[in-house]
Short mmCIF file of C-alpha atoms and ligand atoms in Angstrom, two decimals:
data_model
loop_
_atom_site.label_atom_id
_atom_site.label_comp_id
_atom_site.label_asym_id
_atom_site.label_seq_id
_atom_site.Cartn_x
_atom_site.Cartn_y
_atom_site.Cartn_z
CA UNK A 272 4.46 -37.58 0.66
CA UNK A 273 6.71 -35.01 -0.67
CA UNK A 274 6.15 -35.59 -4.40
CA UNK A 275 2.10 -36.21 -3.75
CA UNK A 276 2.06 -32.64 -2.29
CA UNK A 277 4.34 -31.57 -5.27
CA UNK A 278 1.63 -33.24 -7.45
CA UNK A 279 -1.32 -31.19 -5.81
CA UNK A 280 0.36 -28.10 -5.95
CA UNK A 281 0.76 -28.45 -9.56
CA UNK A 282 -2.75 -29.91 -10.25
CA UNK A 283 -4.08 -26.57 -8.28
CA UNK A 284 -1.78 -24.29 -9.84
CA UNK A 285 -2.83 -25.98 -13.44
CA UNK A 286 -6.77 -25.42 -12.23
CA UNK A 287 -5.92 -21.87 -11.38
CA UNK A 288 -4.24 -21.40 -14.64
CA UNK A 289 -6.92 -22.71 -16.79
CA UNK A 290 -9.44 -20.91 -14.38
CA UNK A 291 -7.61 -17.61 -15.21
CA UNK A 292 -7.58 -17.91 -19.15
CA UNK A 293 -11.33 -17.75 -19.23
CA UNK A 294 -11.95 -15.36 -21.58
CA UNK A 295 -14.44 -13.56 -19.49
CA UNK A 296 -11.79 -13.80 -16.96
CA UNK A 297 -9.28 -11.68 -18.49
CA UNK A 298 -9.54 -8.46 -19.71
CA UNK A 299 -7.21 -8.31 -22.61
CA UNK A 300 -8.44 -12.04 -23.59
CA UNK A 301 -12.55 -10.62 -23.79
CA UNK A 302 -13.64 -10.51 -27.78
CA UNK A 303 -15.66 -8.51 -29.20
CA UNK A 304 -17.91 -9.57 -31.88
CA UNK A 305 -16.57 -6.99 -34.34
CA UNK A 306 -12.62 -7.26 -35.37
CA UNK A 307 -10.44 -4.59 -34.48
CA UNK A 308 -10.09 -2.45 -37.30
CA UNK A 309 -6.39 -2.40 -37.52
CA UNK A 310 -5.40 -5.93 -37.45
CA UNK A 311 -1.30 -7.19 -36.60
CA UNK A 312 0.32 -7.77 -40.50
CA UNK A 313 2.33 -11.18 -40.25
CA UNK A 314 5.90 -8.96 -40.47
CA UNK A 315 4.29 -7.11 -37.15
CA UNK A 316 3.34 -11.04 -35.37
CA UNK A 317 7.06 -11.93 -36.57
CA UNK A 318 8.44 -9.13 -34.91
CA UNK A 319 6.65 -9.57 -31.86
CA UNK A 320 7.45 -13.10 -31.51
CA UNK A 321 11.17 -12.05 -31.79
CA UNK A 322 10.45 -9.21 -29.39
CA UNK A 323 9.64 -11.36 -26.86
CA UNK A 324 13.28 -12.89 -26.71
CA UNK A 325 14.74 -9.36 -25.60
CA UNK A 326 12.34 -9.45 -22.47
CA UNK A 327 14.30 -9.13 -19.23
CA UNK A 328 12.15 -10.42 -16.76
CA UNK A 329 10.14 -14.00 -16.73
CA UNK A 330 6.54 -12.82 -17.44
CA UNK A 331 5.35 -15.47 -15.35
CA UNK A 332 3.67 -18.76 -16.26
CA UNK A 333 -0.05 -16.95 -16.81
CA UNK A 334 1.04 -14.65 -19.28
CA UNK A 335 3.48 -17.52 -20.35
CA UNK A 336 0.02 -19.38 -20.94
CA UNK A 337 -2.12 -16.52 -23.07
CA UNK A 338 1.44 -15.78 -25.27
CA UNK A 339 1.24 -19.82 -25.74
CA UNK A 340 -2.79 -19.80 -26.72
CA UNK A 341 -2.93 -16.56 -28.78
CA UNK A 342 0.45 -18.31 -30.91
CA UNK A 343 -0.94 -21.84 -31.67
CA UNK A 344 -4.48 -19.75 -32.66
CA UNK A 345 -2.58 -17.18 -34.77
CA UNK A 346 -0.61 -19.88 -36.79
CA UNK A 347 -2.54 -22.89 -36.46
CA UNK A 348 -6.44 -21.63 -35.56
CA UNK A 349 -8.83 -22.78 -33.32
CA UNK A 350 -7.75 -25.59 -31.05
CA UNK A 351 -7.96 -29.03 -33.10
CA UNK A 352 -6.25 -31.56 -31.22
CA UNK A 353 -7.19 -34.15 -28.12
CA UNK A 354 -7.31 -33.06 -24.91
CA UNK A 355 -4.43 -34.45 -22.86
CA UNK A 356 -5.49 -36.25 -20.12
CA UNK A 357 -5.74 -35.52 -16.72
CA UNK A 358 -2.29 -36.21 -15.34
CA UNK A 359 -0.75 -34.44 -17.97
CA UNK A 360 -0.71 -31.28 -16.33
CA UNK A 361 1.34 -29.14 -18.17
CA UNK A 362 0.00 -29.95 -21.51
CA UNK A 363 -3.51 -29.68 -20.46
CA UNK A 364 -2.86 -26.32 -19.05
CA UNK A 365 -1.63 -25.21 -22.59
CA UNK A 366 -4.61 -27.38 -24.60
CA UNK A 367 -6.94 -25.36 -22.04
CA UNK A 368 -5.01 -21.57 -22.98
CA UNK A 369 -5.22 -22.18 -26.41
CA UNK A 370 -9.11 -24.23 -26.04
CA UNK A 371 -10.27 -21.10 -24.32
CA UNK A 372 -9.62 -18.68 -27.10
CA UNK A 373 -12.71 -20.56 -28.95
CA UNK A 374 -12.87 -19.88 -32.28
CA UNK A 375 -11.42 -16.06 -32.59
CA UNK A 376 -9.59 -15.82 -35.96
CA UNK A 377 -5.62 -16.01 -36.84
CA UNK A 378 -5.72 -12.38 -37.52
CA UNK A 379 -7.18 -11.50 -33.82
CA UNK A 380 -4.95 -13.73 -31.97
CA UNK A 381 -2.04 -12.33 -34.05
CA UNK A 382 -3.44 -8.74 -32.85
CA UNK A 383 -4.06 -9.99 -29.25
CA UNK A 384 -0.31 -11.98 -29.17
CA UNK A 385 1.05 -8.36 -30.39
CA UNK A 386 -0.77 -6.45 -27.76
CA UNK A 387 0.13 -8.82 -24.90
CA UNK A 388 4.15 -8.60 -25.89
CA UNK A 389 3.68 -5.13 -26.82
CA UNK A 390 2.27 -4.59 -23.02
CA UNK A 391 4.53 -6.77 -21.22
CA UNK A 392 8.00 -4.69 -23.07
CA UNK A 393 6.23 -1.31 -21.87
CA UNK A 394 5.79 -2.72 -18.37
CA UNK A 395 9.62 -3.63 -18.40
CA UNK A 396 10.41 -0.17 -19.93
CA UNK A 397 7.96 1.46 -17.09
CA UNK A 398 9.65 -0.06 -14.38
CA UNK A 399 12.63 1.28 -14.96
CA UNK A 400 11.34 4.32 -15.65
CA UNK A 401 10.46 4.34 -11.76
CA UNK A 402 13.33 3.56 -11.00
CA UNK A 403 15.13 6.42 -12.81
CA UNK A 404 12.80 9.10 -11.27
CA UNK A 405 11.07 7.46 -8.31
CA UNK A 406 7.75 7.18 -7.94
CA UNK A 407 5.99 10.52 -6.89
CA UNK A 408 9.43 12.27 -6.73
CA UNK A 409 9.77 15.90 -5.35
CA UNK A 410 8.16 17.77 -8.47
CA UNK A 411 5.44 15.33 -7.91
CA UNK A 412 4.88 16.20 -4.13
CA UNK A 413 4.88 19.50 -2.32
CA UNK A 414 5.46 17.59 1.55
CA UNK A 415 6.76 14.16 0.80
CA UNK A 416 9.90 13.01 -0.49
CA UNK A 417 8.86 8.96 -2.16
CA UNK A 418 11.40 7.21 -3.86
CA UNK A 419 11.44 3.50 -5.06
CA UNK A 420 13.97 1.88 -4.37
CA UNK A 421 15.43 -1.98 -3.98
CA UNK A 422 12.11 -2.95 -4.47
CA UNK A 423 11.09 -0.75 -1.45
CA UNK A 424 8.84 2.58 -1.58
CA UNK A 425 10.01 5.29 0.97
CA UNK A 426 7.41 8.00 2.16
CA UNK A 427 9.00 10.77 4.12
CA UNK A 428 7.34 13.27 5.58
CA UNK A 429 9.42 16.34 4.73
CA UNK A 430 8.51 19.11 6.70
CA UNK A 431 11.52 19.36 9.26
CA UNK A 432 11.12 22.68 10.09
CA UNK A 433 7.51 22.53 11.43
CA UNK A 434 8.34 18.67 12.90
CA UNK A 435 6.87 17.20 10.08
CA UNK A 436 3.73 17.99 11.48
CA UNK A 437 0.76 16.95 8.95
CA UNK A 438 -1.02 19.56 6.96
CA UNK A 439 -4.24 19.63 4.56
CA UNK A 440 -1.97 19.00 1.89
CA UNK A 441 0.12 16.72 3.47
CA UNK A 442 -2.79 14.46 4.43
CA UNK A 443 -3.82 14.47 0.40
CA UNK A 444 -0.37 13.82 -0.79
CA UNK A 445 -0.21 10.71 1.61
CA UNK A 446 -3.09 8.86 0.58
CA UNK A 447 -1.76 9.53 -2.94
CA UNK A 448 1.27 8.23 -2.34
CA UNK A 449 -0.34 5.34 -0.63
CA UNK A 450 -2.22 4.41 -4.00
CA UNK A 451 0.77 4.81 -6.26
CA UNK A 452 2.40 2.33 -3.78
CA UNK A 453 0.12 0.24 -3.18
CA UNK A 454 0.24 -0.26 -7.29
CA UNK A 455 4.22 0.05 -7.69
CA UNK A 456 6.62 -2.86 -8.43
CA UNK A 457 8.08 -2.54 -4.45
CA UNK A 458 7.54 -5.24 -2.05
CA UNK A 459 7.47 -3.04 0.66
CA UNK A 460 6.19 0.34 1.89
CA UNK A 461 8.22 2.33 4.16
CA UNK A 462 7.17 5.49 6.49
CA UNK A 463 9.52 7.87 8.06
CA UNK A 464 10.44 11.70 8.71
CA UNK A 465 13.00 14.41 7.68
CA UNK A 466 14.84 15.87 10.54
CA UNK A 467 15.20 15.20 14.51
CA UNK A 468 11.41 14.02 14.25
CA UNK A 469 8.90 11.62 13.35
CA UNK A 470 5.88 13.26 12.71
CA UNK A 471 4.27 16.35 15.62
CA UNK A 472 0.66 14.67 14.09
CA UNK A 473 -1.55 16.82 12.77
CA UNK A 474 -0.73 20.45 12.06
CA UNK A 475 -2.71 22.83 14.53
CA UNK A 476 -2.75 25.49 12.22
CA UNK A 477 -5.65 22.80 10.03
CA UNK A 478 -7.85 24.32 12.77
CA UNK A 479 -7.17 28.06 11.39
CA UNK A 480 -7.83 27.83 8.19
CA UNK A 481 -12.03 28.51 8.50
CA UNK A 482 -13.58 27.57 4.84
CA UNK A 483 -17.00 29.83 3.55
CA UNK A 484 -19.36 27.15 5.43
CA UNK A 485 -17.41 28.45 9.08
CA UNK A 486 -16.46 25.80 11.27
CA UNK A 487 -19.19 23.47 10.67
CA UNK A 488 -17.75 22.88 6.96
CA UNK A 489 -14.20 22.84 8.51
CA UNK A 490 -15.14 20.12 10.93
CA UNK A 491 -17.09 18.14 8.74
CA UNK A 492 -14.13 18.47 5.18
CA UNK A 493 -11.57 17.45 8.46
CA UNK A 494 -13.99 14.41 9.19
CA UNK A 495 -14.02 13.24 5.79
CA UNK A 496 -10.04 13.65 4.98
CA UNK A 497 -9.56 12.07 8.01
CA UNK A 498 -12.00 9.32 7.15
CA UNK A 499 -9.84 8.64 3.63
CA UNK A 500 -6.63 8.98 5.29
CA UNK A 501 -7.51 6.24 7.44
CA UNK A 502 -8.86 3.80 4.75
CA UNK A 503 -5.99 4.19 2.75
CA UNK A 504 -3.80 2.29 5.79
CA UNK A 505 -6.88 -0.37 6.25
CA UNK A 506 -6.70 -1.12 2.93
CA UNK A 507 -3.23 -0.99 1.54
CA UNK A 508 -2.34 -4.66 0.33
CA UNK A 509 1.49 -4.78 0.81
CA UNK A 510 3.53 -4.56 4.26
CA UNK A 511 3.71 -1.42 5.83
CA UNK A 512 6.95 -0.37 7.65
CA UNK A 513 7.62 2.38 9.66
CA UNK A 514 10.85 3.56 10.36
CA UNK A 515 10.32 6.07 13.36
CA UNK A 516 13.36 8.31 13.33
CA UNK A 517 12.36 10.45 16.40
CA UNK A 518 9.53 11.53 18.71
CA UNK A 519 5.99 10.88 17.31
CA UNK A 520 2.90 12.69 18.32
CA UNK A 521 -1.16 12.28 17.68
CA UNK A 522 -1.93 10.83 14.35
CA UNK A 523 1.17 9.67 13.68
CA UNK A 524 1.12 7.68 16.84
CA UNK A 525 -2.19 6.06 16.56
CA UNK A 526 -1.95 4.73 13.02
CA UNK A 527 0.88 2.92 13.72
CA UNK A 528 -1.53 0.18 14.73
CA UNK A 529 -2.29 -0.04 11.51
CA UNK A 530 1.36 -1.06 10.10
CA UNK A 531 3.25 -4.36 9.96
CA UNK A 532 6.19 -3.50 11.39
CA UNK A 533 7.33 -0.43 13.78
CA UNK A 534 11.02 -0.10 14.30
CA UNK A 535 11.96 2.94 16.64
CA UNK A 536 14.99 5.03 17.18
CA UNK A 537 15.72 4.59 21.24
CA UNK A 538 15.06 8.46 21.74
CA UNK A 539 11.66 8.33 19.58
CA UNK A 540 8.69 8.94 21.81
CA UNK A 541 4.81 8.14 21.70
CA UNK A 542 2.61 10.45 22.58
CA UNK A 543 -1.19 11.04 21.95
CA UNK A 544 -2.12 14.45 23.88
CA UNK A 545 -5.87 14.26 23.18
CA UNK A 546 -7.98 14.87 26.06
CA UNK A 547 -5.17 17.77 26.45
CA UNK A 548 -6.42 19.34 23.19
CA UNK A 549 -10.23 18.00 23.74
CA UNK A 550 -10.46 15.67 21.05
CA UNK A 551 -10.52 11.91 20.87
CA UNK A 552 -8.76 9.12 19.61
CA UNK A 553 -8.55 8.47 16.13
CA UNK A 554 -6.53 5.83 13.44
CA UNK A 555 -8.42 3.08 14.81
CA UNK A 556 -6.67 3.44 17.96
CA UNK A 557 -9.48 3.30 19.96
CA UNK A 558 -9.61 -0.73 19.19
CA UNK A 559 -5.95 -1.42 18.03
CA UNK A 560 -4.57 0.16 21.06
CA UNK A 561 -6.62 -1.73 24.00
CA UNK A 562 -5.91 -5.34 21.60
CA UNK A 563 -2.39 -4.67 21.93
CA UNK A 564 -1.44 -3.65 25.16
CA UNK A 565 -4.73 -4.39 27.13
CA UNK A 566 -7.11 -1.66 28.05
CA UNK A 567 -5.33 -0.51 30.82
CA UNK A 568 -2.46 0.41 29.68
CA UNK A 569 -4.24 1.90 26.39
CA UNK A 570 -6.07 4.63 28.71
CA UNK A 571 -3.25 5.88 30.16
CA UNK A 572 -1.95 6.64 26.58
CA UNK A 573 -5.63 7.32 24.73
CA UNK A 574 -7.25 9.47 28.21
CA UNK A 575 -4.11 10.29 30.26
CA UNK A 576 -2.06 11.78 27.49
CA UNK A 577 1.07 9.37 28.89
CA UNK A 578 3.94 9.74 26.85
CA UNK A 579 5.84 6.50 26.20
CA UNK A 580 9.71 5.83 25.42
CA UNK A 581 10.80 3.70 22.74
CA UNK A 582 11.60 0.55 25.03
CA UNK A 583 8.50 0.93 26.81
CA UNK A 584 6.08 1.42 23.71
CA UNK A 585 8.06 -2.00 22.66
CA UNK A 586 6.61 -3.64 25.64
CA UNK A 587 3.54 -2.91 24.99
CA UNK A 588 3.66 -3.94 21.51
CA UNK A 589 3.61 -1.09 19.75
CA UNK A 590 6.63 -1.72 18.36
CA UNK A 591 8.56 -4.32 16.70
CA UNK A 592 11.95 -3.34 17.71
CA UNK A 593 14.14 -0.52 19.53
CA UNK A 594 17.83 0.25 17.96
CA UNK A 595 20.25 2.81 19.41
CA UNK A 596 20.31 6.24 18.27
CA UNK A 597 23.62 5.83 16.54
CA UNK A 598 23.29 2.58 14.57
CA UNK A 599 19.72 2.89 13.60
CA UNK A 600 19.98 3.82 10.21
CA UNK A 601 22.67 1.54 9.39
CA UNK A 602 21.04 -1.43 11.03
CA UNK A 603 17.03 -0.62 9.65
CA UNK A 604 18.16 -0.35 6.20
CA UNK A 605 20.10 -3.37 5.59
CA UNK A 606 17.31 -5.63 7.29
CA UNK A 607 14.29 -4.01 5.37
CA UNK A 608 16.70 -4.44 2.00
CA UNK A 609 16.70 -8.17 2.67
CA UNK A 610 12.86 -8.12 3.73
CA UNK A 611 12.27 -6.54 0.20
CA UNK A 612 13.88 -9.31 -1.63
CA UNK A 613 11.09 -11.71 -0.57
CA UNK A 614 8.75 -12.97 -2.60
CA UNK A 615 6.12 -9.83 -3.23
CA UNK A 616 3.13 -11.52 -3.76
CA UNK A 617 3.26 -13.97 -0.93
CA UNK A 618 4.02 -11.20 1.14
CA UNK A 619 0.92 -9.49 -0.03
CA UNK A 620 -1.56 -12.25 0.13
CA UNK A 621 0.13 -13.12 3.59
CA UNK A 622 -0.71 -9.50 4.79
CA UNK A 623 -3.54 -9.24 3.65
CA UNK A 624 -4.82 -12.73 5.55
CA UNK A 625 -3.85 -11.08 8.38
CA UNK A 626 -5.35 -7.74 8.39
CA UNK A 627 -8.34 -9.34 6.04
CA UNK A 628 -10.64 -10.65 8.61
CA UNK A 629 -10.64 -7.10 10.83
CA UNK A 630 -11.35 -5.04 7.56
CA UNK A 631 -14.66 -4.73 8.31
CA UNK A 632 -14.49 -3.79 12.12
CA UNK A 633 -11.69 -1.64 11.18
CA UNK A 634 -13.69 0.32 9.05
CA UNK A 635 -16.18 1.00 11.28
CA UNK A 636 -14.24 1.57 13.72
CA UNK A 637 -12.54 4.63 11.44
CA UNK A 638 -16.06 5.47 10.97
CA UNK A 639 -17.24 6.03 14.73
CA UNK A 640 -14.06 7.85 15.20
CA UNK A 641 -14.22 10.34 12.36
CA UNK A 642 -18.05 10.97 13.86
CA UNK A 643 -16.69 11.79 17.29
CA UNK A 644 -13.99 13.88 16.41
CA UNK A 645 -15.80 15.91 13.85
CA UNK A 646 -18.17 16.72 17.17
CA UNK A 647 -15.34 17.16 19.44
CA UNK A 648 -13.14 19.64 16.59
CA UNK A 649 -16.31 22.01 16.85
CA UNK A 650 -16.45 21.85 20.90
CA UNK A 651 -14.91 24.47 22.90
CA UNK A 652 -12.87 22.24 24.62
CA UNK A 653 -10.84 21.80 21.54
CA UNK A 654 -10.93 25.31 20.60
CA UNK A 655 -9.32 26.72 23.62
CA UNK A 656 -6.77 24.38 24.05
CA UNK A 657 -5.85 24.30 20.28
CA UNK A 658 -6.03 28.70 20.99
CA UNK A 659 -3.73 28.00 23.79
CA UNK A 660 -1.11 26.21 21.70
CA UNK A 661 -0.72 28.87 19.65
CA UNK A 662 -1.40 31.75 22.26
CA UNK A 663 1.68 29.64 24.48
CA UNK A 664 4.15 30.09 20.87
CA UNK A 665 3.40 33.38 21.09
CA UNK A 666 4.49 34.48 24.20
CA UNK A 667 7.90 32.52 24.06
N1 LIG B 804 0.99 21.87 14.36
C1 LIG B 804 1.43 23.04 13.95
N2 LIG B 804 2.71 23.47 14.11
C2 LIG B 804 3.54 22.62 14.72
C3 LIG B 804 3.15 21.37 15.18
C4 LIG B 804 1.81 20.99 14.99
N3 LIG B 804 1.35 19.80 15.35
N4 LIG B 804 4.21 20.76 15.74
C5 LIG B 804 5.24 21.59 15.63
N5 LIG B 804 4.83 22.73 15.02
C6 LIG B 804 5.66 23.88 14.68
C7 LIG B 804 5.86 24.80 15.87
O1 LIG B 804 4.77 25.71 15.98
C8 LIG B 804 7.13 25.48 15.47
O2 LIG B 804 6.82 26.45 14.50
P1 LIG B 804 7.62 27.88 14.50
O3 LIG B 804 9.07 27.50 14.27
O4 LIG B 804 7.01 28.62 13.39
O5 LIG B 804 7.40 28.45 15.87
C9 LIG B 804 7.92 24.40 14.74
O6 LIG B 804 6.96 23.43 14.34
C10 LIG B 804 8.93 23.73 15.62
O7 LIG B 804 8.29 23.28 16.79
P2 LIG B 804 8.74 23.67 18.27
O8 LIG B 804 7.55 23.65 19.14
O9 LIG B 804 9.54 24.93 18.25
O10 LIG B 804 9.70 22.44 18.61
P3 LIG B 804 9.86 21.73 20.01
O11 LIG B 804 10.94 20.73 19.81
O12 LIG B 804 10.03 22.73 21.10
O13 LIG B 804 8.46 20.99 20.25
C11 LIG B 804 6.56 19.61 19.72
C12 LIG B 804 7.97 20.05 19.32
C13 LIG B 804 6.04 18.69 18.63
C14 LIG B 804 6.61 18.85 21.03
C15 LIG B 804 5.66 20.85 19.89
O14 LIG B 804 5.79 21.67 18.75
C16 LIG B 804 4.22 20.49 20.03
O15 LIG B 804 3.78 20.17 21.12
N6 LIG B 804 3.47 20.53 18.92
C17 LIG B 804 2.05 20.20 18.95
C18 LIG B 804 1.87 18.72 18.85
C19 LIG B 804 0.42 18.36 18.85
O16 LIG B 804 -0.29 18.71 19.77
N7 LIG B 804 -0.05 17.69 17.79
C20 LIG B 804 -1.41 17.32 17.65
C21 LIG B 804 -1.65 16.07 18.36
S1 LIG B 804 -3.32 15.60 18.33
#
């Protein structure tokens, strides 16, 4: 049984393959009907060829394939000799990389076989560029601090002073981060705060700063950050981790539904004040939270304002896991170290079959959120209560 499934894995991994070299399939394999101007000399195909020996990393068996094609059509030309049959899997895949390159000439393929080391050397040099100066480090971002590291991409909010509580500019620099992660070598993304707290959600003093179009423009720029903000947790394609270091409030509370894994400090709390400040639920809460822990138990959270511990937010399956205050750090790390020396694209593709089929609802679900917020930011429910939190600071 073993070696028949061994034998289908291979046969579908040899489709794939062949699948994947189809010129129209591959960008850096499509050919143009005029030659590229400067073409690869044969000293510059030599060197490449010996170039490839200093590469660090296994390129993988696809690019394995196209280095295999473009070198049989640079020295010998188009493909001229029987294809092997059926069984032979490993020899058709090559016949099938080096069929598929039709009849492009030796001086193309020798320009195409240069490009292809060429790129895969600069991806090798890039990646340790990142790791030198992490990805998005602090001269590239005003609130965060994102490193790469052991194949894992930290985001920390870094505003300890003001609770890490999420600005404008802190919402933009997120979803960039998210992107740059989302394309980074790590295997895993990881969230967490400076200081004593998680995140205070989003920063009150958003609701001061009144653009040229009044509040009505102010409402409706909110809606649409908000909106992107959102979509960039729905859609990011690796696991998302969140370290929660200390008390969590609003935002950062609801999206949490959106991660893979939520591991909590025992003295973190979850709270989501909204009907306090006269807004509504947002993150996707408004579904993730009643699918979790039932409906019941999401209202008193989502209409009640009821501020949840650590072990009780674990009940409810908010979070994965609780770890005392003192050994947090050293026990999170460790584990997520190990979690990052999976396999990354497994991870990925298993991710994303999990989150894939609520995409959609997920989506529209952001959607109907952003729309009732964007209402509720201009009513004057929210404006005296948001007035009052900064009326109460003044006082003390
Ligand atoms: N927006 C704007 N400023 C915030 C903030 C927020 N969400 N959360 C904290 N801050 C600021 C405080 O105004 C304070 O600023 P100051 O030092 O200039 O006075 C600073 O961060 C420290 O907060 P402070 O209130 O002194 O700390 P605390 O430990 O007593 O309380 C919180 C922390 C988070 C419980 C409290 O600040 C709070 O309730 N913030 C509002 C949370 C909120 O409603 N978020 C929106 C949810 S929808």
């Amino acid at each position: 049984m073993a070696a028949v499934v061994s034998n289908w894995s291979a046969a579908w991994r040899a489709i794939r393959f062949a699948r994947s070299l189809q010129p129209s399939l591959i960008p850096c394999l499509k050919f143009h009907a005029s030659a590229s101007p400067m073409m690869a000399t044969v000293d510059e195909f030599n060197h490449a060829k010996s170039q490839m020996g200093t590469l660090k990393e296994d390129p993988g068996n696809e690019a394995k394939l196209q280095i295999y094609g473009l070198f049989k059509q640079a020295t010998v030309g188009p493909c001229n000799t029987k294809k092997p049959g059926m069984l032979d899997f490993i020899n058709k895949v090559k016949w099938d990389a080096w069929k598929s390159l039709g009849s492009i000439s030796q001086e193309d393929a020798r320009q195409k076989y240069c490009d292809l080391i060429g790129s895969l050397l600069a991806a090798e040099g890039g990646a340790a560029e990142v790791a030198a100066q992490p990805a998005g480090s602090a001269a590239a971002y005003e609130t965060l601090l994102v490193t790469t590291e052991d194949n894992i991409t930290t985001i920390k909010l870094n505003r300890p002073a003001k609770k890490n509580a999420i600005t404008t500019e802190m919402y933009h620099e997120i979803i960039r981060a998210l992107e740059q992660a989302a394309k980074d070598e790590s295997v895993i993304t990881v969230f967490t705060g400076a200081g004593d707290f998680y995140c205070s959600g989003n920063d009150l003093t958003n609701f001061t700063k009144i653009p040229e179009g009044g509040m009505q423009q102010m409402a409706k720029d909110g809606g649409e950050l908000l909106r992107e903000y959102v979509k960039a947790y729905i859609d990011f394609p690796k696991p998302l981790i969140a370290v929660v270091n200390g008390p969590a409030v609003g935002v950062s509370v609801t999206i949490l539904g959106l991660f893979d894994i939520v591991y909590a400090t025992e003295g973190a709390t979850f709270h989501t004040p909204f009907s306090q400040l006269g807004q509504s639920p947002e993150g996707c809460s408004s579904y993730t939270f009643p699918k979790m822990m039932g409906t019941a138990k999401a209202s008193e959270m989502l209409l009640f304002n009821k501020k949840l511990t650590a072990v009780q937010a674990c009940e409810q399956g908010l979070v994965t896991e609780v770890f005392p205050e003192n050994s947090f750090q050293t026990e999170v790390w460790p584990r997520l170290r190990a979690y990052a020396k999976l396999p990354r694209n497994s991870l990925a593709l298993s991710k994303q079959l999990i989150r894939g089929v609520e995409k959609e609802r997920l989506h529209a679900v952001n959607d109907a959120e952003v729309e009732r917020l964007v209402e509720r930011w201009l009513s004057d429910e929210c404006m005296a209560a948001v007035m009052s939190f900064f009326q109460t600071k003044a006082k003390l």
